[in-house]
Coordinates of C-alpha atoms in Angstrom, one line a residue:
M1 CA 0.0 0.0 0.0
D2 CA 1.3 3.4 -0.8
S3 CA 1.0 4.9 2.6
G4 CA 2.3 8.5 1.7
Y5 CA 5.5 9.9 3.2
G6 CA 8.2 8.1 5.3
Y7 CA 10.2 11.2 5.9
G8 CA 9.8 12.5 9.3
G9 CA 13.3 13.6 10.7
S10 CA 15.8 16.3 9.9
M11 CA 18.4 16.0 7.1
E12 CA 21.6 17.8 6.3
K13 CA 21.5 20.0 3.2
G14 CA 24.9 18.6 2.1
N15 CA 23.8 15.0 1.8
M16 CA 22.9 15.2 -1.9
D17 CA 22.8 11.4 -2.4
Q18 CA 20.0 11.1 0.0
K19 CA 18.2 14.1 -1.3
D20 CA 18.2 12.6 -4.8
T21 CA 16.0 9.7 -3.5
M22 CA 13.3 12.0 -1.9
S23 CA 10.0 13.0 -3.3
A24 CA 9.2 16.6 -4.4
D25 CA 7.4 17.3 -1.2
Q26 CA 10.4 16.0 1.0
K27 CA 12.8 18.1 -1.0
N28 CA 10.8 21.1 -0.4
A29 CA 10.7 20.2 3.3
M30 CA 14.4 19.7 3.5
D31 CA 15.0 23.1 1.7
A32 CA 12.7 24.8 4.2
K33 CA 14.3 23.3 7.2
S34 CA 17.8 24.2 6.1
G35 CA 16.8 27.8 5.4
S36 CA 16.5 27.8 1.7
N37 CA 13.0 28.6 0.4
E38 CA 13.9 28.6 -3.3
A39 CA 12.3 25.3 -4.1
V40 CA 9.2 26.2 -1.9
A41 CA 8.9 29.6 -3.7
D42 CA 8.7 28.0 -7.1
A43 CA 6.0 25.5 -6.1
P44 CA 2.3 26.5 -6.1
V45 CA 1.8 25.0 -2.7
A46 CA 4.2 24.0 0.1
V47 CA 3.3 20.9 2.0
I48 CA 3.4 21.5 5.8
S49 CA 2.3 18.3 7.5
S50 CA 1.0 14.7 6.9
Y51 CA -0.8 12.8 9.6
K52 CA -2.0 9.2 9.4
G53 CA -4.4 9.7 12.3
G54 CA -4.9 7.8 15.5
M55 CA -1.7 7.4 17.5
A56 CA 0.6 8.1 14.6
P57 CA 2.9 11.1 14.9
V58 CA 2.3 14.1 12.8
E59 CA 5.1 14.3 10.1
K60 CA 6.2 17.9 9.9
M61 CA 7.3 18.5 6.2
A62 CA 8.1 22.2 6.3
E63 CA 7.5 25.4 8.2
P64 CA 5.1 27.9 6.6
A65 CA 7.2 29.9 4.0
M66 CA 5.1 33.2 4.6
A67 CA 2.8 34.6 7.1
K68 CA -0.2 32.4 7.7
G69 CA -3.6 33.5 6.2
M70 CA -6.9 31.8 6.7
T71 CA -7.4 28.0 6.8
H72 CA -9.7 26.3 4.5
M73 CA -11.1 23.0 5.7
V74 CA -11.8 20.2 3.2
T75 CA -13.3 16.7 3.8
V76 CA -12.1 13.9 1.7
G77 CA -14.7 11.2 1.1
G78 CA -16.8 10.0 4.0
D79 CA -20.5 10.0 4.2
A80 CA -20.8 12.4 1.2
G81 CA -19.4 9.8 -1.1
L82 CA -16.5 10.1 -3.7
V83 CA -16.1 13.8 -3.4
F84 CA -14.0 16.6 -1.9
S85 CA -16.2 18.8 0.2
P86 CA -16.1 21.6 -0.9
S87 CA -14.9 20.7 -4.3
S88 CA -12.9 23.9 -4.7
V89 CA -11.6 26.9 -2.7
M90 CA -10.4 30.3 -3.5
A91 CA -7.2 30.9 -1.6
A92 CA -4.9 33.8 -1.3
P93 CA -1.1 33.4 -0.9
G94 CA -0.3 32.3 2.6
D95 CA -3.6 30.6 3.1
M96 CA -3.6 27.1 4.6
V97 CA -5.7 24.2 3.1
E98 CA -6.2 21.2 5.6
F99 CA -7.7 18.0 4.2
T100 CA -9.4 15.5 6.6
F101 CA -9.5 12.0 5.2
M102 CA -12.7 10.0 5.9
S103 CA -13.8 6.6 4.7
T104 CA -12.6 4.6 3.1
N105 CA -9.1 5.0 1.5
H106 CA -8.4 8.1 -0.5
T107 CA -5.4 10.4 -1.7
L108 CA -5.0 14.0 -2.6
T109 CA -2.8 13.9 -5.7
Q110 CA -1.9 16.9 -7.9
S111 CA -2.6 16.7 -11.6
T112 CA -3.1 19.1 -14.6
F113 CA -6.2 20.6 -16.2
P114 CA -5.9 18.7 -19.5
Q115 CA -5.3 15.4 -17.6
P116 CA -7.4 15.3 -14.4
C117 CA -6.6 11.7 -13.5
V118 CA -2.9 11.7 -14.2
K119 CA -0.3 12.7 -11.5
M120 CA 1.6 15.7 -12.4
Q121 CA 5.4 15.1 -12.7
G122 CA 6.9 16.5 -9.5
G123 CA 3.4 17.3 -8.0
A124 CA 2.4 16.9 -4.4
D125 CA 0.8 13.6 -3.4
S126 CA -0.4 12.7 0.1
G127 CA -0.3 8.9 -0.7
F128 CA -3.1 6.7 0.6
L129 CA -4.5 7.7 4.0
P130 CA -7.0 5.0 4.9
N131 CA -9.9 5.5 7.4
P132 CA -11.9 2.3 7.3
N133 CA -15.5 3.1 8.1
N134 CA -14.3 6.3 9.8
T135 CA -12.9 4.2 12.7
I136 CA -9.7 6.2 13.0
S137 CA -9.8 9.0 15.5
P138 CA -8.5 11.7 15.1
P139 CA -8.9 11.1 11.3
P140 CA -5.8 11.5 9.0
T141 CA -5.0 14.9 7.8
Y142 CA -2.8 16.6 5.1
M143 CA -2.0 20.3 5.1
F144 CA -0.2 22.8 2.7
Q145 CA 0.2 26.3 2.2
V146 CA -0.9 28.2 -0.9
M147 CA 2.0 30.1 -2.5
D148 CA 0.3 32.1 -5.2
T149 CA -3.0 32.6 -6.9
K150 CA -2.3 30.3 -9.9
P151 CA -5.0 27.5 -10.2
T152 CA -4.0 24.0 -9.0
W153 CA -5.7 20.7 -9.8
W154 CA -6.2 17.6 -7.7
Y155 CA -7.8 14.2 -7.6
C156 CA -8.0 10.9 -5.7
K157 CA -5.9 8.1 -7.4
Q158 CA -7.8 5.3 -5.7
K159 CA -8.8 2.7 -8.4
K160 CA -10.4 0.0 -6.3
P161 CA -13.1 -1.1 -6.8
T162 CA -13.5 1.7 -9.4
S163 CA -11.7 4.8 -10.4
H164 CA -12.5 7.5 -7.9
C165 CA -11.3 10.2 -10.3
G166 CA -13.3 8.7 -13.0
K167 CA -16.5 9.1 -10.8
G168 CA -15.7 12.8 -10.5
M169 CA -13.6 12.9 -7.3
T170 CA -11.6 16.1 -8.1
F171 CA -10.6 19.3 -6.3
S172 CA -9.3 22.6 -7.4
I173 CA -7.8 25.7 -5.9
N174 CA -8.5 29.1 -7.5
P175 CA -10.2 27.8 -10.6
T176 CA -11.2 30.4 -13.1
A177 CA -14.1 31.0 -15.5
D178 CA -12.2 29.7 -18.6
K179 CA -11.0 26.7 -16.5
S180 CA -13.5 25.9 -13.9
Q181 CA -14.0 23.1 -11.5
E182 CA -17.1 21.8 -13.3
M183 CA -15.1 21.7 -16.5
F184 CA -12.2 19.8 -14.7
M185 CA -14.6 17.3 -13.1
Q186 CA -16.4 16.7 -16.4
M187 CA -13.2 16.0 -18.2
A188 CA -12.2 13.5 -15.4
M189 CA -15.4 11.6 -15.9
Q190 CA -15.2 11.7 -19.7
Q191 CA -11.7 10.4 -19.8
N192 CA -12.6 7.6 -17.6
G193 CA -15.6 6.5 -19.6
T194 CA -18.2 7.3 -17.0
A195 CA -19.6 10.6 -18.3
A196 CA -22.8 9.1 -19.7
A197 CA -23.5 7.2 -16.5
A198 CA -23.1 10.3 -14.5
G199 CA -25.6 12.0 -16.6
A200 CA -23.3 14.8 -17.9
T201 CA -25.3 17.5 -19.7
G202 CA -22.6 19.3 -21.5
A203 CA -19.7 18.4 -23.8
M204 CA -16.2 19.7 -23.4
V205 CA -15.0 21.7 -26.3
M206 CA -11.2 22.2 -26.2
G207 CA -9.6 25.0 -28.1
S208 CA -5.9 25.9 -28.7
S209 CA -5.8 28.4 -25.9
S210 CA -8.9 27.8 -23.8
S211 CA -11.7 25.3 -22.9
M212 CA -15.3 25.8 -22.4
M213 CA -18.5 23.8 -21.6
M214 CA -21.2 23.8 -24.3
P215 CA -24.6 22.3 -24.2
T216 CA -24.8 19.0 -25.9
S217 CA -27.4 20.2 -28.4
T218 CA -25.1 23.1 -29.3
V219 CA -22.2 20.7 -30.0
L220 CA -24.5 18.4 -32.0
A221 CA -25.6 21.3 -34.1
Q222 CA -22.1 22.2 -34.9
V223 CA -21.2 18.8 -36.2
T224 CA -24.5 17.6 -37.8
P225 CA -24.6 18.3 -41.5
P226 CA -27.6 20.4 -42.7
A227 CA -30.6 18.4 -44.3
S228 CA -30.4 18.2 -48.1
T229 CA -32.7 20.8 -49.8
S230 CA -32.4 19.4 -53.3
T231 CA -35.6 18.1 -55.0
P232 CA -35.7 14.3 -55.2
A233 CA -35.6 12.7 -58.8
A234 CA -38.9 12.1 -60.4
A235 CA -40.1 8.5 -60.1
P236 CA -40.3 6.6 -63.4
P237 CA -43.9 6.3 -64.7
V238 CA -45.7 3.2 -63.6
V239 CA -47.3 1.2 -66.3
S240 CA -50.5 -0.5 -65.2
P241 CA -50.7 -4.1 -66.2
P242 CA -53.6 -5.3 -68.5
P243 CA -56.8 -6.3 -66.6
A244 CA -57.0 -10.0 -65.7
A245 CA -59.5 -12.1 -67.5
A246 CA -60.8 -13.7 -64.2
P247 CA -62.1 -12.8 -61.8
A248 CA -64.0 -9.9 -63.2
A249 CA -62.7 -6.7 -62.0
S250 CA -65.2 -4.8 -59.9
P251 CA -65.9 -1.3 -60.6
P252 CA -63.8 1.3 -58.8
P253 CA -65.1 2.5 -55.4
A254 CA -67.6 5.3 -55.5
V255 CA -66.4 8.6 -54.2
V256 CA -69.1 10.5 -52.3
S257 CA -69.3 13.8 -50.4
P258 CA -69.1 13.5 -46.6
D259 CA -72.6 15.1 -46.3
Q260 CA -74.2 12.9 -48.9
P261 CA -76.3 10.1 -47.5
Q262 CA -74.8 6.7 -48.2
N263 CA -76.8 3.6 -49.2
N264 CA -76.0 0.2 -50.7
A265 CA -76.3 1.4 -54.2
A266 CA -73.0 2.7 -55.7
A267 CA -73.1 6.4 -56.3
A268 CA -72.3 7.9 -59.6
P269 CA -68.7 9.1 -59.7
A270 CA -68.4 12.8 -59.6
S271 CA -66.9 14.6 -62.4
P272 CA -63.4 15.5 -61.7
P273 CA -62.5 19.1 -61.7
A274 CA -60.5 20.6 -64.4
M275 CA -56.9 19.6 -64.4
A276 CA -54.1 21.8 -64.1
P277 CA -51.9 22.2 -67.2
G278 CA -49.2 19.5 -67.4
S279 CA -51.0 17.1 -65.0
S280 CA -52.7 13.8 -65.8
V281 CA -55.1 11.3 -64.2
V282 CA -54.8 7.6 -64.9
T283 CA -57.8 5.3 -64.2
G284 CA -57.1 3.0 -61.3
S285 CA -58.1 -0.7 -61.1
G286 CA -59.6 -2.8 -58.3
S287 CA -60.9 -6.2 -57.6
M288 CA -62.9 -8.2 -54.9
V289 CA -61.6 -11.8 -54.1
N290 CA -63.1 -13.8 -51.3
G291 CA -64.3 -10.7 -49.5
Q292 CA -61.0 -8.9 -49.8
C293 CA -60.6 -5.9 -52.0
G294 CA -57.5 -4.5 -53.6
C295 CA -57.0 -1.5 -55.7
S296 CA -54.1 0.4 -57.4
C297 CA -53.6 3.9 -58.7
L298 CA -51.0 6.0 -60.2
C299 CA -49.7 9.2 -58.6
G300 CA -47.4 11.4 -60.7
V301 CA -45.1 14.2 -59.6
A302 CA -47.3 16.9 -61.1
A303 CA -49.6 18.8 -58.8
F304 CA -53.2 17.6 -58.2
P305 CA -55.9 19.5 -60.1
A306 CA -57.1 22.4 -58.2
G307 CA -59.6 21.2 -55.6
A308 CA -59.1 17.5 -56.2
G309 CA -59.5 15.3 -53.2
M310 CA -60.5 18.2 -50.9
G311 CA -63.1 16.9 -48.4
M312 CA -63.6 13.6 -50.3
V313 CA -64.1 10.1 -49.0
G314 CA -64.4 6.8 -50.7
G315 CA -65.4 3.2 -50.4
L316 CA -68.5 1.1 -50.3
S317 CA -70.9 1.0 -47.4
G318 CA -72.1 -2.2 -45.9
A319 CA -70.6 -5.2 -44.3
V320 CA -67.7 -7.1 -45.6
P321 CA -68.9 -10.6 -47.1
A322 CA -68.2 -13.5 -44.8

């Protein structure tokens, strides 16, 4: 198990071989204890202490490099689930950020905005600070001092039984409108294949110099080609087959007006209205076999004659023969 830092005692500045084997946090701590703040000043945060909870000693990593500001308290995991509570803070240089680790086993690991779930090279990392079922009292803590106002990005690197970062367990300090905590969390979920399950309502659109969240409908509108406006090609004319010799074709269904009373006698077909120039009408055909009727007609691409079909109905009244 990656349990965090093993460094807890003082070291001499001149022992370079031993310093080469230390983590970035421990190198910063060594420089601070020896009176050199150069490494700490270049880092966005300076780790102050790490505490595994219970009877374990508090590991002092460094003294504050500047006057202390306010202390921001953040809860990691616990009853709220796979989240940092709050998920972001706005901190001034000198402010302290203290993380309290609750169930079950989490980390605070520094990453970058484009790759939320990948540890930043040389970034801070608390290591795993387990607290099974919140049974460790006092709980584990991790504290650092903010050195400037630049945004910093963090996540939990636990992957058992599932990726905590992929579920959105991310944290940020001093996020901006162009690079917000919500964007950071959504990218973490998308890159780990869980955005759909989490019900993400936006899509991340990455640019060369900035990123922004856009509604999914807007993104789809940008990538969906417009519908074709061209007129479809005219269908070839359909040639009606010659009428069959048997059975005898029944006359075409009568067409009657909706307000005309219907009876069992076939009504005389109404005279069709005058046809528009260039249009044509082809007589249809129909048949009745064993109580089933079938008919066919030809519809061309020309416009119907003015008024044709308006308010008209067709068919034969009466019951279908058994």
